[in-house]
PDB file of C-alpha atoms in Angstrom:
ATOM      1  CA  ASP A   1     -23.146   5.228 -32.851  1.00  0.00           C
ATOM      2  CA  GLN A   2     -19.689   4.578 -34.023  1.00  0.00           C
ATOM      3  CA  GLN A   3     -18.006   3.314 -31.016  1.00  0.00           C
ATOM      4  CA  VAL A   4     -14.771   2.531 -32.214  1.00  0.00           C
ATOM      5  CA  LYS A   5     -13.109   5.151 -34.392  1.00  0.00           C
ATOM      6  CA  GLN A   6      -9.847   5.332 -36.683  1.00  0.00           C
ATOM      7  CA  ASN A   7      -9.886   9.037 -37.667  1.00  0.00           C
ATOM      8  CA  SER A   8      -7.340   8.350 -40.558  1.00  0.00           C
ATOM      9  CA  PRO A   9      -8.628   6.676 -43.395  1.00  0.00           C
ATOM     10  CA  SER A  10      -4.998   6.369 -44.997  1.00  0.00           C
ATOM     11  CA  LEU A  11      -1.307   6.619 -43.930  1.00  0.00           C
ATOM     12  CA  SER A  12       1.737   6.638 -46.143  1.00  0.00           C
ATOM     13  CA  VAL A  13       5.409   5.781 -44.671  1.00  0.00           C
ATOM     14  CA  GLN A  14       8.829   5.156 -45.909  1.00  0.00           C
ATOM     15  CA  GLU A  15      10.218   1.821 -45.955  1.00  0.00           C
ATOM     16  CA  GLY A  16      12.084   1.084 -42.222  1.00  0.00           C
ATOM     17  CA  ARG A  17      10.556   4.090 -40.932  1.00  0.00           C
ATOM     18  CA  ILE A  18       7.947   3.789 -38.390  1.00  0.00           C
ATOM     19  CA  SER A  19       4.085   3.324 -38.451  1.00  0.00           C
ATOM     20  CA  ILE A  20       1.827   4.630 -36.325  1.00  0.00           C
ATOM     21  CA  LEU A  21      -2.176   3.260 -36.646  1.00  0.00           C
ATOM     22  CA  ASN A  22      -4.460   5.189 -34.127  1.00  0.00           C
ATOM     23  CA  CYS A  23      -7.646   4.073 -32.537  1.00  0.00           C
ATOM     24  CA  ASP A  24     -10.563   5.604 -30.139  1.00  0.00           C
ATOM     25  CA  TYR A  25     -13.457   3.987 -28.742  1.00  0.00           C
ATOM     26  CA  THR A  26     -16.243   5.487 -26.559  1.00  0.00           C
ATOM     27  CA  ASN A  27     -17.404   2.826 -24.790  1.00  0.00           C
ATOM     28  CA  SER A  28     -16.054   2.339 -21.287  1.00  0.00           C
ATOM     29  CA  MET A  29     -17.097  -1.705 -21.329  1.00  0.00           C
ATOM     30  CA  PHE A  30     -14.881  -2.376 -24.299  1.00  0.00           C
ATOM     31  CA  ASP A  31     -12.001  -4.481 -22.029  1.00  0.00           C
ATOM     32  CA  TYR A  32     -10.207  -6.391 -25.119  1.00  0.00           C
ATOM     33  CA  PHE A  33      -8.561  -5.070 -28.129  1.00  0.00           C
ATOM     34  CA  LEU A  34      -7.099  -5.934 -31.300  1.00  0.00           C
ATOM     35  CA  TRP A  35      -5.602  -5.191 -34.648  1.00  0.00           C
ATOM     36  CA  TYR A  36      -6.425  -7.172 -37.772  1.00  0.00           C
ATOM     37  CA  LYS A  37      -5.070  -6.374 -41.089  1.00  0.00           C
ATOM     38  CA  LYS A  38      -6.767  -6.491 -44.294  1.00  0.00           C
ATOM     39  CA  TYR A  39      -5.721  -7.496 -47.782  1.00  0.00           C
ATOM     40  CA  PRO A  40      -8.253  -6.630 -51.166  1.00  0.00           C
ATOM     41  CA  ALA A  41     -10.730  -9.222 -51.538  1.00  0.00           C
ATOM     42  CA  GLU A  42      -9.520 -11.249 -48.435  1.00  0.00           C
ATOM     43  CA  GLY A  43     -10.631 -11.251 -45.370  1.00  0.00           C
ATOM     44  CA  PRO A  44      -9.190  -9.903 -42.334  1.00  0.00           C
ATOM     45  CA  THR A  45      -6.356 -11.784 -40.597  1.00  0.00           C
ATOM     46  CA  PHE A  46      -5.822 -11.431 -36.888  1.00  0.00           C
ATOM     47  CA  LEU A  47      -2.318  -9.391 -35.856  1.00  0.00           C
ATOM     48  CA  ILE A  48      -2.226  -8.563 -32.282  1.00  0.00           C
ATOM     49  CA  SER A  49      -4.279  -7.815 -29.178  1.00  0.00           C
ATOM     50  CA  ILE A  50      -4.424  -6.233 -25.495  1.00  0.00           C
ATOM     51  CA  SER A  51      -6.571  -6.743 -22.533  1.00  0.00           C
ATOM     52  CA  SER A  52      -7.372  -3.893 -20.754  1.00  0.00           C
ATOM     53  CA  ILE A  53      -5.280  -4.852 -17.790  1.00  0.00           C
ATOM     54  CA  LYS A  54      -2.484  -4.189 -19.680  1.00  0.00           C
ATOM     55  CA  ASP A  55      -0.932  -1.004 -21.636  1.00  0.00           C
ATOM     56  CA  LYS A  56       1.446  -2.779 -23.910  1.00  0.00           C
ATOM     57  CA  ASN A  57       1.622  -5.608 -25.791  1.00  0.00           C
ATOM     58  CA  GLU A  58       4.767  -6.503 -28.007  1.00  0.00           C
ATOM     59  CA  ASP A  59       5.072  -9.031 -30.836  1.00  0.00           C
ATOM     60  CA  GLY A  60       7.788  -9.005 -33.104  1.00  0.00           C
ATOM     61  CA  ARG A  61       8.062  -5.730 -35.207  1.00  0.00           C
ATOM     62  CA  PHE A  62       4.075  -4.892 -34.126  1.00  0.00           C
ATOM     63  CA  THR A  63       3.335  -2.927 -30.621  1.00  0.00           C
ATOM     64  CA  VAL A  64      -0.181  -2.031 -29.776  1.00  0.00           C
ATOM     65  CA  PHE A  65      -0.251   0.600 -26.337  1.00  0.00           C
ATOM     66  CA  LEU A  66      -3.291   0.724 -24.805  1.00  0.00           C
ATOM     67  CA  ASN A  67      -4.253   4.260 -22.978  1.00  0.00           C
ATOM     68  CA  LYS A  68      -7.470   3.597 -20.956  1.00  0.00           C
ATOM     69  CA  SER A  69      -7.715   7.093 -19.638  1.00  0.00           C
ATOM     70  CA  ALA A  70      -7.672   8.342 -23.247  1.00  0.00           C
ATOM     71  CA  LYS A  71      -9.766   5.394 -24.651  1.00  0.00           C
ATOM     72  CA  HIS A  72      -6.955   5.533 -26.976  1.00  0.00           C
ATOM     73  CA  LEU A  73      -4.925   2.385 -28.448  1.00  0.00           C
ATOM     74  CA  SER A  74      -2.392   2.828 -31.100  1.00  0.00           C
ATOM     75  CA  LEU A  75      -0.144   0.079 -33.015  1.00  0.00           C
ATOM     76  CA  HIS A  76       3.430   0.789 -33.594  1.00  0.00           C
ATOM     77  CA  ILE A  77       5.021  -1.084 -36.381  1.00  0.00           C
ATOM     78  CA  VAL A  78       8.674  -0.369 -36.960  1.00  0.00           C
ATOM     79  CA  PRO A  79      10.705  -0.969 -39.101  1.00  0.00           C
ATOM     80  CA  SER A  80       8.093  -1.013 -41.580  1.00  0.00           C
ATOM     81  CA  GLN A  81       8.124  -3.109 -44.969  1.00  0.00           C
ATOM     82  CA  PRO A  82       5.989  -2.626 -48.470  1.00  0.00           C
ATOM     83  CA  GLY A  83       4.436  -6.145 -47.385  1.00  0.00           C
ATOM     84  CA  ASP A  84       3.057  -4.368 -44.515  1.00  0.00           C
ATOM     85  CA  SER A  85       0.568  -2.190 -46.995  1.00  0.00           C
ATOM     86  CA  ALA A  86      -2.673  -3.183 -46.422  1.00  0.00           C
ATOM     87  CA  VAL A  87      -5.867  -1.839 -44.396  1.00  0.00           C
ATOM     88  CA  TYR A  88      -5.586  -1.969 -40.432  1.00  0.00           C
ATOM     89  CA  PHE A  89      -9.125  -2.258 -38.321  1.00  0.00           C
ATOM     90  CA  CYS A  90      -8.722  -1.967 -34.766  1.00  0.00           C
ATOM     91  CA  ALA A  91     -11.684  -3.697 -32.959  1.00  0.00           C
ATOM     92  CA  ALA A  92     -12.729  -3.724 -29.410  1.00  0.00           C
ATOM     93  CA  SER A  93     -15.085  -6.437 -27.659  1.00  0.00           C
ATOM     94  CA  ALA A  94     -16.935  -5.786 -24.026  1.00  0.00           C
ATOM     95  CA  HIS A  95     -16.560  -9.371 -23.516  1.00  0.00           C
ATOM     96  CA  GLY A  96     -12.982 -10.021 -22.303  1.00  0.00           C
ATOM     97  CA  THR A  97     -11.846 -12.014 -25.106  1.00  0.00           C
ATOM     98  CA  SER A  98     -12.644 -12.052 -28.858  1.00  0.00           C
ATOM     99  CA  GLY A  99     -14.973 -14.749 -28.516  1.00  0.00           C
ATOM    100  CA  SER A 100     -17.523 -12.666 -28.215  1.00  0.00           C
ATOM    101  CA  ARG A 101     -18.961  -9.475 -30.374  1.00  0.00           C
ATOM    102  CA  LEU A 102     -16.546  -7.040 -31.737  1.00  0.00           C
ATOM    103  CA  THR A 103     -17.132  -3.402 -33.116  1.00  0.00           C
ATOM    104  CA  PHE A 104     -14.651  -2.709 -35.529  1.00  0.00           C
ATOM    105  CA  GLY A 105     -13.175   0.811 -36.460  1.00  0.00           C
ATOM    106  CA  GLU A 106     -13.624   2.060 -40.168  1.00  0.00           C
ATOM    107  CA  GLY A 107      -9.805   0.816 -41.050  1.00  0.00           C
ATOM    108  CA  THR A 108      -6.605   3.112 -42.218  1.00  0.00           C
ATOM    109  CA  GLN A 109      -5.325   2.446 -45.634  1.00  0.00           C
ATOM    110  CA  LEU A 110      -1.308   2.071 -44.586  1.00  0.00           C
ATOM    111  CA  THR A 111       1.148   2.488 -47.368  1.00  0.00           C
ATOM    112  CA  VAL A 112       4.608   1.467 -47.124  1.00  0.00           C
ATOM    113  CA  ASN A 113       6.506   3.048 -49.864  1.00  0.00           C
ATOM    114  CA  PRO A 114      10.019   0.985 -51.172  1.00  0.00           C
TER     115      PRO A 114
ATOM    116  CA  GLY B   1      -3.524 -22.540 -37.986  1.00  0.00           C
ATOM    117  CA  ALA B   2      -6.960 -22.002 -38.380  1.00  0.00           C
ATOM    118  CA  VAL B   3      -8.851 -21.841 -41.868  1.00  0.00           C
ATOM    119  CA  VAL B   4     -12.181 -20.525 -42.437  1.00  0.00           C
ATOM    120  CA  SER B   5     -13.393 -21.056 -45.735  1.00  0.00           C
ATOM    121  CA  GLN B   6     -15.986 -18.905 -47.294  1.00  0.00           C
ATOM    122  CA  HIS B   7     -18.271 -19.642 -50.554  1.00  0.00           C
ATOM    123  CA  PRO B   8     -18.813 -18.390 -53.134  1.00  0.00           C
ATOM    124  CA  SER B   9     -16.104 -15.665 -53.231  1.00  0.00           C
ATOM    125  CA  TRP B  10     -18.279 -13.335 -55.428  1.00  0.00           C
ATOM    126  CA  VAL B  11     -21.808 -13.300 -56.869  1.00  0.00           C
ATOM    127  CA  ILE B  12     -24.077 -11.441 -59.215  1.00  0.00           C
ATOM    128  CA  CYS B  13     -27.447 -12.142 -58.950  1.00  0.00           C
ATOM    129  CA  LYS B  14     -30.549 -10.219 -60.483  1.00  0.00           C
ATOM    130  CA  SER B  15     -33.092  -8.155 -58.120  1.00  0.00           C
ATOM    131  CA  GLY B  16     -35.906 -10.314 -56.583  1.00  0.00           C
ATOM    132  CA  THR B  17     -33.483 -13.518 -56.532  1.00  0.00           C
ATOM    133  CA  SER B  18     -31.989 -15.147 -53.304  1.00  0.00           C
ATOM    134  CA  VAL B  19     -28.619 -16.005 -52.451  1.00  0.00           C
ATOM    135  CA  LYS B  20     -26.897 -18.310 -50.284  1.00  0.00           C
ATOM    136  CA  ILE B  21     -23.425 -18.109 -48.694  1.00  0.00           C
ATOM    137  CA  GLU B  22     -21.619 -20.769 -46.880  1.00  0.00           C
ATOM    138  CA  CYS B  23     -18.898 -20.026 -44.207  1.00  0.00           C
ATOM    139  CA  ARG B  24     -17.001 -23.606 -43.266  1.00  0.00           C
ATOM    140  CA  SER B  25     -14.178 -24.050 -40.569  1.00  0.00           C
ATOM    141  CA  LEU B  26     -12.375 -26.476 -41.916  1.00  0.00           C
ATOM    142  CA  ASP B  27      -9.765 -27.961 -39.439  1.00  0.00           C
ATOM    143  CA  PHE B  28     -11.962 -26.872 -36.227  1.00  0.00           C
ATOM    144  CA  GLN B  29     -15.053 -27.084 -34.821  1.00  0.00           C
ATOM    145  CA  ALA B  30     -17.010 -23.585 -34.474  1.00  0.00           C
ATOM    146  CA  THR B  31     -20.392 -23.324 -31.661  1.00  0.00           C
ATOM    147  CA  THR B  32     -20.623 -19.685 -32.834  1.00  0.00           C
ATOM    148  CA  MET B  33     -19.889 -17.887 -36.076  1.00  0.00           C
ATOM    149  CA  PHE B  34     -20.477 -14.444 -36.901  1.00  0.00           C
ATOM    150  CA  TRP B  35     -21.474 -12.437 -40.219  1.00  0.00           C
ATOM    151  CA  TYR B  36     -20.596  -9.048 -41.063  1.00  0.00           C
ATOM    152  CA  ARG B  37     -21.436  -7.088 -43.677  1.00  0.00           C
ATOM    153  CA  GLN B  38     -18.748  -3.910 -45.132  1.00  0.00           C
ATOM    154  CA  PHE B  39     -19.697  -0.958 -47.300  1.00  0.00           C
ATOM    155  CA  PRO B  40     -16.746   0.583 -49.199  1.00  0.00           C
ATOM    156  CA  LYS B  41     -14.307   2.804 -47.092  1.00  0.00           C
ATOM    157  CA  GLN B  42     -16.436   1.655 -44.008  1.00  0.00           C
ATOM    158  CA  SER B  43     -16.334  -0.659 -40.962  1.00  0.00           C
ATOM    159  CA  LEU B  44     -17.238  -4.420 -41.164  1.00  0.00           C
ATOM    160  CA  MET B  45     -20.718  -4.139 -39.221  1.00  0.00           C
ATOM    161  CA  LEU B  46     -21.658  -6.741 -37.172  1.00  0.00           C
ATOM    162  CA  MET B  47     -25.050  -8.118 -38.503  1.00  0.00           C
ATOM    163  CA  ALA B  48     -25.731 -11.573 -36.649  1.00  0.00           C
ATOM    164  CA  THR B  49     -24.362 -14.049 -34.301  1.00  0.00           C
ATOM    165  CA  SER B  50     -25.158 -17.941 -35.433  1.00  0.00           C
ATOM    166  CA  ASN B  51     -25.242 -20.368 -33.212  1.00  0.00           C
ATOM    167  CA  GLU B  52     -24.671 -24.230 -33.510  1.00  0.00           C
ATOM    168  CA  GLY B  53     -28.505 -25.590 -33.219  1.00  0.00           C
ATOM    169  CA  SER B  54     -29.888 -22.770 -32.220  1.00  0.00           C
ATOM    170  CA  LYS B  55     -31.612 -19.794 -34.380  1.00  0.00           C
ATOM    171  CA  ALA B  56     -28.950 -16.578 -34.799  1.00  0.00           C
ATOM    172  CA  THR B  57     -29.043 -13.853 -32.796  1.00  0.00           C
ATOM    173  CA  TYR B  58     -29.404 -10.809 -35.049  1.00  0.00           C
ATOM    174  CA  GLU B  59     -27.996  -6.820 -34.267  1.00  0.00           C
ATOM    175  CA  GLN B  60     -30.595  -3.633 -34.329  1.00  0.00           C
ATOM    176  CA  GLY B  61     -31.855  -2.786 -37.620  1.00  0.00           C
ATOM    177  CA  VAL B  62     -30.397  -6.403 -39.420  1.00  0.00           C
ATOM    178  CA  GLU B  63     -33.928  -7.672 -40.898  1.00  0.00           C
ATOM    179  CA  LYS B  64     -33.425 -11.630 -39.556  1.00  0.00           C
ATOM    180  CA  ASP B  65     -36.949 -12.575 -42.564  1.00  0.00           C
ATOM    181  CA  LYS B  66     -34.195 -11.290 -45.080  1.00  0.00           C
ATOM    182  CA  PHE B  67     -30.966 -12.484 -43.736  1.00  0.00           C
ATOM    183  CA  LEU B  68     -31.269 -16.106 -43.461  1.00  0.00           C
ATOM    184  CA  ILE B  69     -29.119 -17.983 -41.114  1.00  0.00           C
ATOM    185  CA  ASN B  70     -28.311 -21.304 -40.489  1.00  0.00           C
ATOM    186  CA  HIS B  71     -25.768 -23.058 -38.488  1.00  0.00           C
ATOM    187  CA  ALA B  72     -26.760 -26.715 -39.223  1.00  0.00           C
ATOM    188  CA  SER B  73     -23.357 -28.127 -37.839  1.00  0.00           C
ATOM    189  CA  LEU B  74     -20.302 -27.026 -36.195  1.00  0.00           C
ATOM    190  CA  THR B  75     -18.381 -26.480 -39.200  1.00  0.00           C
ATOM    191  CA  LEU B  76     -21.020 -24.735 -41.479  1.00  0.00           C
ATOM    192  CA  SER B  77     -22.843 -21.518 -41.464  1.00  0.00           C
ATOM    193  CA  THR B  78     -24.924 -20.113 -43.955  1.00  0.00           C
ATOM    194  CA  LEU B  79     -26.129 -16.839 -44.822  1.00  0.00           C
ATOM    195  CA  THR B  80     -29.187 -16.603 -47.225  1.00  0.00           C
ATOM    196  CA  VAL B  81     -29.842 -12.912 -48.654  1.00  0.00           C
ATOM    197  CA  THR B  82     -33.630 -13.404 -49.892  1.00  0.00           C
ATOM    198  CA  SER B  83     -35.425 -11.594 -52.155  1.00  0.00           C
ATOM    199  CA  ALA B  84     -31.989  -9.521 -53.025  1.00  0.00           C
ATOM    200  CA  HIS B  85     -32.021  -5.848 -54.143  1.00  0.00           C
ATOM    201  CA  PRO B  86     -29.679  -3.344 -55.351  1.00  0.00           C
ATOM    202  CA  GLU B  87     -28.867  -2.331 -51.679  1.00  0.00           C
ATOM    203  CA  ASP B  88     -28.095  -5.347 -50.457  1.00  0.00           C
ATOM    204  CA  SER B  89     -24.978  -4.803 -52.881  1.00  0.00           C
ATOM    205  CA  SER B  90     -22.021  -5.402 -50.294  1.00  0.00           C
ATOM    206  CA  PHE B  91     -18.824  -7.605 -48.852  1.00  0.00           C
ATOM    207  CA  TYR B  92     -20.411  -9.916 -46.245  1.00  0.00           C
ATOM    208  CA  ILE B  93     -17.888 -11.715 -44.279  1.00  0.00           C
ATOM    209  CA  CYS B  94     -17.889 -14.519 -41.466  1.00  0.00           C
ATOM    210  CA  SER B  95     -15.894 -15.405 -38.756  1.00  0.00           C
ATOM    211  CA  ALA B  96     -15.403 -17.880 -36.420  1.00  0.00           C
ATOM    212  CA  VAL B  97     -13.793 -18.413 -32.841  1.00  0.00           C
ATOM    213  CA  SER B  98     -10.456 -20.216 -32.984  1.00  0.00           C
ATOM    214  CA  ARG B  99      -7.927 -20.812 -30.519  1.00  0.00           C
ATOM    215  CA  ARG B 100      -4.410 -19.788 -31.259  1.00  0.00           C
ATOM    216  CA  ARG B 101      -1.929 -22.776 -30.870  1.00  0.00           C
ATOM    217  CA  ALA B 102       0.993 -20.649 -29.230  1.00  0.00           C
ATOM    218  CA  SER B 103      -1.232 -18.901 -26.459  1.00  0.00           C
ATOM    219  CA  GLY B 104      -4.281 -20.376 -26.059  1.00  0.00           C
ATOM    220  CA  ALA B 105      -6.230 -17.000 -26.380  1.00  0.00           C
ATOM    221  CA  ASN B 106      -9.158 -17.160 -28.516  1.00  0.00           C
ATOM    222  CA  VAL B 107      -9.124 -15.136 -31.446  1.00  0.00           C
ATOM    223  CA  LEU B 108     -11.625 -14.508 -34.447  1.00  0.00           C
ATOM    224  CA  THR B 109     -10.787 -15.883 -37.776  1.00  0.00           C
ATOM    225  CA  PHE B 110     -12.064 -14.435 -40.684  1.00  0.00           C
ATOM    226  CA  GLY B 111     -13.245 -15.986 -44.228  1.00  0.00           C
ATOM    227  CA  ALA B 112     -12.126 -14.428 -47.261  1.00  0.00           C
ATOM    228  CA  GLY B 113     -15.438 -12.727 -47.776  1.00  0.00           C
ATOM    229  CA  SER B 114     -18.294 -12.679 -50.399  1.00  0.00           C
ATOM    230  CA  ARG B 115     -19.252  -9.979 -52.763  1.00  0.00           C
ATOM    231  CA  LEU B 116     -22.142 -10.128 -53.616  1.00  0.00           C
ATOM    232  CA  THR B 117     -23.762  -7.718 -56.459  1.00  0.00           C
ATOM    233  CA  VAL B 118     -27.222  -7.515 -57.323  1.00  0.00           C
ATOM    234  CA  LEU B 119     -28.596  -6.012 -60.555  1.00  0.00           C
TER     235      LEU B 119
END
């Protein structure tokens, strides 16, 4: 049972345009959501997070939107840069902080073309 | 920032042997570490939660006698894959809870992962 799903295995965008990565979840107990970025042969690195009490969190070029009623979140990157090319994982936690167990999506490979 | 070091980064072993993977928090103490496993093009699957000074908590379906976890200190957790078989070949990643200086929020910091190939 995949509780966190990223339905798009890959996404390709032009440099300077917006990248939108999507994530859906099924467990209504999830109350904290994170996005991680992963380069080949490296571990995931934390990008941005959002608590379920918010519907938007912004950090520089990265913005995460949460739609609790739809159990959907998205990561917007604007403007996209070639260095953003990586696999992006959506993750969720049911205990309010990332200090507990995370459930990950399958990841989306983002390619930003110069 | 917080750094988690994982060693070895890759290992090849013969079927039936045991392999130990180390996970260290380099500049912070971690009472809890997590071990994940990732198959190609799949998500990171949590295997177990490693607790300093006590037994690990395993996820459903993970054999605790096959994947031995020891968290002997606040900076080190080890995962031993015992009697490894080709189906154990995978990418194993550890993580530890660290605190972000700017926000004070807890985040998971991941190691770089260890790729295990069992022949």
